[in-house]
XYZ file of C-alpha atoms in Angstrom:
340
model
C -1.578 46.088 5.375
C 2.020 46.404 4.205
C 4.402 47.768 6.832
C 8.193 47.906 6.574
C 10.089 45.102 8.285
C 12.842 45.680 10.817
C 16.497 45.279 9.996
C 17.686 41.799 10.914
C 19.885 42.964 13.798
C 16.765 44.470 15.408
C 14.692 41.318 15.086
C 13.881 38.229 17.142
C 13.541 35.159 14.920
C 11.831 31.852 15.680
C 13.411 29.091 13.584
C 12.015 25.546 13.643
C 14.168 22.641 12.524
C 17.150 24.723 13.646
C 19.692 21.948 14.287
C 19.962 20.615 10.744
C 20.366 21.628 7.123
C 18.621 24.802 5.994
C 17.431 25.637 9.511
C 20.963 25.408 10.888
C 22.429 27.473 8.040
C 19.745 30.122 8.619
C 20.360 30.126 12.376
C 24.111 30.588 11.969
C 23.751 33.351 9.389
C 21.109 35.172 11.454
C 23.387 34.989 14.512
C 26.241 36.404 12.464
C 24.008 39.330 11.491
C 22.986 40.123 15.048
C 19.456 38.721 15.346
C 18.051 37.324 18.579
C 17.062 33.687 18.162
C 14.511 31.192 19.399
C 15.802 27.873 18.054
C 13.478 24.880 17.897
C 14.059 21.166 17.273
C 13.025 17.835 18.763
C 16.441 16.729 20.044
C 17.381 18.390 23.346
C 21.052 17.406 23.217
C 21.420 18.856 19.716
C 19.752 22.072 20.869
C 22.097 22.313 23.843
C 25.091 21.987 21.514
C 23.655 24.618 19.170
C 22.965 27.122 21.959
C 26.495 26.621 23.267
C 27.807 27.407 19.764
C 25.589 30.496 19.520
C 26.733 31.681 22.957
C 30.335 31.447 21.787
C 29.386 33.593 18.788
C 27.938 36.200 21.134
C 24.362 35.636 19.942
C 21.310 36.015 22.174
C 19.511 32.675 21.868
C 17.090 30.426 23.686
C 16.230 26.838 22.791
C 12.850 25.104 22.827
C 12.608 21.348 22.419
C 9.308 20.834 20.616
C 7.515 18.703 18.052
C 5.783 21.135 15.693
C 3.130 18.519 14.941
C 1.697 19.218 18.420
C -0.107 22.595 18.611
C 0.370 22.828 22.386
C 4.130 22.536 22.001
C 4.042 25.208 19.298
C 2.190 27.535 21.680
C 5.003 26.922 24.165
C 7.490 28.141 21.541
C 5.632 31.451 21.236
C 5.364 31.817 25.006
C 9.097 31.239 25.389
C 9.817 33.944 22.811
C 7.497 36.355 24.609
C 8.969 35.555 28.035
C 12.614 35.730 26.878
C 12.538 38.563 24.335
C 9.130 40.214 24.671
C 7.889 38.587 21.460
C 9.217 37.878 17.997
C 9.356 39.588 14.615
C 9.797 36.685 12.181
C 8.659 33.072 12.471
C 10.348 30.621 10.083
C 8.513 27.311 9.591
C 11.404 25.168 8.419
C 10.992 21.830 10.240
C 10.456 19.026 7.755
C 11.242 15.444 6.866
C 10.812 13.321 3.757
C 9.839 9.745 2.969
C 11.492 7.881 0.098
C 10.011 4.919 -1.756
C 7.021 3.913 -3.826
C 3.744 5.088 -2.281
C 2.355 1.562 -2.396
C 5.243 0.371 -0.173
C 4.847 2.980 2.564
C 2.886 2.322 5.772
C 0.087 4.783 6.431
C 1.677 5.488 9.822
C 4.775 6.876 8.069
C 2.728 8.977 5.663
C 0.667 10.494 8.492
C 3.815 11.238 10.518
C 5.261 13.137 7.549
C 2.109 15.257 7.258
C 2.141 15.963 11.009
C 5.538 17.623 10.639
C 5.625 19.000 7.099
C 2.058 20.270 6.799
C 0.494 20.518 10.248
C 3.738 21.865 11.689
C 3.548 24.747 9.200
C -0.138 25.301 9.997
C 0.438 25.347 13.760
C 3.428 27.682 13.471
C 1.797 30.035 10.977
C -1.411 30.447 12.975
C 0.420 30.924 16.267
C 2.685 33.515 14.660
C -0.236 35.266 12.951
C -2.152 35.633 16.221
C 0.873 37.259 17.843
C 1.979 39.460 14.950
C -1.530 40.678 14.028
C -1.892 42.682 17.249
C 1.519 44.379 17.230
C 1.304 48.088 17.951
C 4.666 48.858 16.334
C 5.417 50.870 13.185
C 6.999 47.747 11.696
C 5.315 44.615 10.412
C 6.181 41.025 11.148
C 7.010 38.144 8.849
C 6.015 34.500 8.543
C 8.262 32.477 6.237
C 7.145 28.987 5.243
C 9.468 26.469 3.630
C 7.875 24.924 0.594
C 9.869 23.217 -2.147
C 10.227 22.833 -5.866
C 7.767 19.950 -5.290
C 5.171 22.473 -4.093
C 4.577 23.012 -7.827
C 5.640 19.754 -9.435
C 5.416 16.341 -7.738
C 8.280 13.896 -8.133
C 8.273 10.094 -7.922
C 9.765 8.331 -4.873
C 8.902 11.371 -2.731
C 5.189 11.387 -3.442
C 3.942 12.030 0.087
C 6.518 14.779 0.608
C 5.310 16.334 -2.658
C 1.714 16.126 -1.432
C 2.604 17.826 1.856
C 4.464 20.639 0.096
C 1.534 21.119 -2.309
C -0.666 21.439 0.781
C 1.741 23.949 2.347
C 1.482 26.098 -0.771
C -2.325 26.004 -0.745
C -2.481 26.834 2.957
C 0.059 29.650 2.646
C -1.714 31.241 -0.324
C -5.089 31.123 1.449
C -3.740 32.476 4.744
C -1.973 35.326 2.929
C -5.216 36.483 1.300
C -7.081 36.310 4.604
C -4.416 38.267 6.478
C -4.437 40.921 3.772
C -8.224 41.171 3.947
C -8.025 41.567 7.739
C -5.386 44.270 7.400
C -2.852 42.324 9.469
C 0.651 43.865 9.369
C 2.212 40.568 8.308
C 4.355 39.573 5.344
C 3.793 35.903 4.443
C 6.380 34.283 2.165
C 6.675 30.809 0.673
C 10.295 29.846 -0.037
C 10.697 27.042 -2.586
C 14.194 25.505 -2.735
C 15.409 22.959 -5.233
C 17.915 20.234 -4.218
C 20.044 21.458 -1.307
C 23.158 19.672 -0.031
C 21.842 18.986 3.477
C 21.388 15.726 5.455
C 17.788 15.716 4.146
C 17.940 12.233 2.480
C 19.780 10.696 5.437
C 17.171 11.981 7.895
C 14.230 10.813 5.785
C 12.121 7.728 6.237
C 13.273 5.201 3.662
C 11.525 2.273 1.955
C 14.094 1.883 -0.816
C 16.628 -0.954 -0.937
C 19.440 1.648 -1.023
C 20.298 4.919 0.705
C 18.359 7.768 -0.942
C 20.099 10.782 -2.426
C 19.185 14.044 -4.151
C 19.265 14.837 -7.890
C 21.399 17.667 -9.281
C 21.687 20.586 -9.559
C 22.570 20.959 -5.877
C 23.086 24.157 -3.895
C 24.755 24.992 -0.600
C 22.377 25.430 2.383
C 23.706 28.976 2.743
C 22.014 29.888 -0.571
C 18.618 29.154 0.994
C 19.565 30.854 4.258
C 20.387 34.051 2.366
C 16.999 33.932 0.616
C 15.115 33.332 3.874
C 16.802 36.199 5.689
C 16.236 38.466 2.685
C 12.511 37.757 3.055
C 12.715 38.539 6.785
C 13.714 42.090 5.855
C 11.910 42.543 2.509
C 8.259 41.482 2.110
C 7.948 38.908 -0.659
C 5.081 36.714 -1.809
C 7.348 33.807 -2.704
C 10.989 33.081 -3.361
C 12.509 30.238 -5.383
C 15.996 28.989 -4.658
C 17.806 27.642 -7.714
C 16.961 28.059 -11.374
C 15.927 24.405 -11.585
C 13.057 25.120 -9.181
C 11.573 27.644 -11.632
C 12.472 25.557 -14.675
C 10.753 22.415 -13.395
C 7.638 24.387 -12.418
C 7.485 26.019 -15.859
C 7.891 22.683 -17.624
C 5.126 21.132 -15.520
C 2.745 23.966 -16.379
C 3.517 24.166 -20.093
C 3.918 20.460 -20.911
C 2.673 18.288 -18.032
C 2.831 14.936 -19.832
C 6.326 15.654 -21.089
C 7.270 16.634 -17.549
C 5.844 13.313 -16.304
C 8.083 11.366 -18.674
C 11.180 13.404 -17.903
C 10.634 13.208 -14.145
C 10.009 9.465 -14.283
C 13.125 8.761 -16.331
C 15.439 11.121 -14.481
C 14.194 11.378 -10.905
C 13.731 7.709 -10.061
C 17.356 6.660 -10.729
C 18.815 9.959 -9.523
C 17.255 9.626 -6.065
C 18.865 6.224 -5.443
C 22.517 5.933 -4.433
C 24.703 2.861 -4.767
C 25.053 2.638 -0.975
C 23.082 0.374 1.389
C 20.595 2.108 3.704
C 22.317 3.901 6.590
C 19.296 3.790 8.864
C 19.795 7.248 10.465
C 16.208 8.350 9.917
C 14.325 11.232 11.472
C 10.700 10.492 10.711
C 9.485 9.042 14.017
C 12.413 10.125 16.214
C 14.700 13.160 16.295
C 17.707 12.951 14.005
C 20.846 13.162 16.169
C 23.469 15.876 16.188
C 23.973 19.323 14.678
C 24.503 18.703 10.965
C 24.261 21.360 8.247
C 25.927 19.923 5.157
C 26.064 16.409 3.684
C 28.351 15.110 0.940
C 27.034 14.212 -2.520
C 28.690 12.814 -5.633
C 27.559 15.791 -7.726
C 29.043 19.318 -7.621
C 27.372 21.750 -5.236
C 26.847 25.366 -6.286
C 27.776 28.130 -3.851
C 25.338 30.596 -5.385
C 22.285 30.718 -7.650
C 22.139 33.363 -10.361
C 18.381 32.900 -10.504
C 17.901 33.496 -6.772
C 20.280 36.460 -6.731
C 18.218 37.967 -9.532
C 14.976 37.248 -7.695
C 16.281 39.127 -4.652
C 17.539 41.968 -6.830
C 15.066 42.565 -9.713
C 17.610 44.478 -11.805
C 19.174 41.092 -12.536
C 16.045 39.680 -14.197
C 17.914 38.517 -17.301
C 20.091 36.288 -15.129
C 16.970 34.859 -13.501
C 15.542 33.874 -16.884
C 18.861 32.321 -17.870
C 18.937 30.347 -14.614
C 15.466 28.919 -15.202
C 16.358 27.934 -18.778
C 19.521 26.224 -17.556
C 17.435 24.352 -14.970
C 15.152 22.934 -17.666
C 18.153 22.118 -19.864
C 19.846 20.193 -17.063
C 16.722 18.148 -16.417
C 15.984 17.360 -20.057
C 19.642 16.565 -20.662
C 19.543 14.021 -17.862
C 16.544 12.292 -19.392
C 18.130 12.320 -22.873
C 21.361 10.741 -21.617
C 19.413 8.017 -19.883
C 17.519 7.117 -23.071
C 20.814 6.744 -24.923
């Protein structure tokens, strides 16, 4: 049952993974636009620093230290939102971590830990949010926004288990959306699928490579994803890609899967390995420290995505097509240069 969503300044948002990367960029932008915030992460000291920052910005915010892999702790997030603000309007399942290396080199314990956060964390958050939002007696609907990835559609080597988790997130999100629609629940359910984003993501990942992992270009600022997420909090969308490469890679995988295999193998394996020794920060089995939105990379980082701007504003469809084509061209060009 489609209902209009509130304006952002009238909303309370729950944001998991709020102290780092995309979650932090989304939190800061939502605070700037007047939303009330329930910020969630595992590290209490990082949350304290974030809430202090939000207080200085004049934002209404409460922090919850929680591991989204534990359904009881996720229920506590919802109860905090209800106690502090009377409920919530949008729940953003952003918490996630990756695992770099060949699948045959990764302990099962690491692979299961990744799924606890990246898949089960989304399941726990989505179901908790759905139970709350389904019984709202307001003239406005609520929103659940799940963070997928370009690898929700096309797996990449060296992040195989992360790809598997994001595939699972897509399947779960698509199934839950159909069920909520059948039940007439006043909920918009969106899957956001970013490409490579210049966050601390590789530094916080589990790592079984001999070097520090990195991300392949093209790279985008975290604020590009934050804008897309908050757009979906106000405008019901089925899914939203961030970056033309995300669409381009998905299209290539659908139209020419074996060609995509070869291109991904030749381009993605070297481009996910830096020339630096492992830093050992990690964030798989323990909270990553600090409040850290943006990391430095050797490649240029785009401040906007023509494709995503077009996706948010359909009148710009021609730009969206051009962005997807450029994404494929960048990927195939990388593979061609490597062969030569």
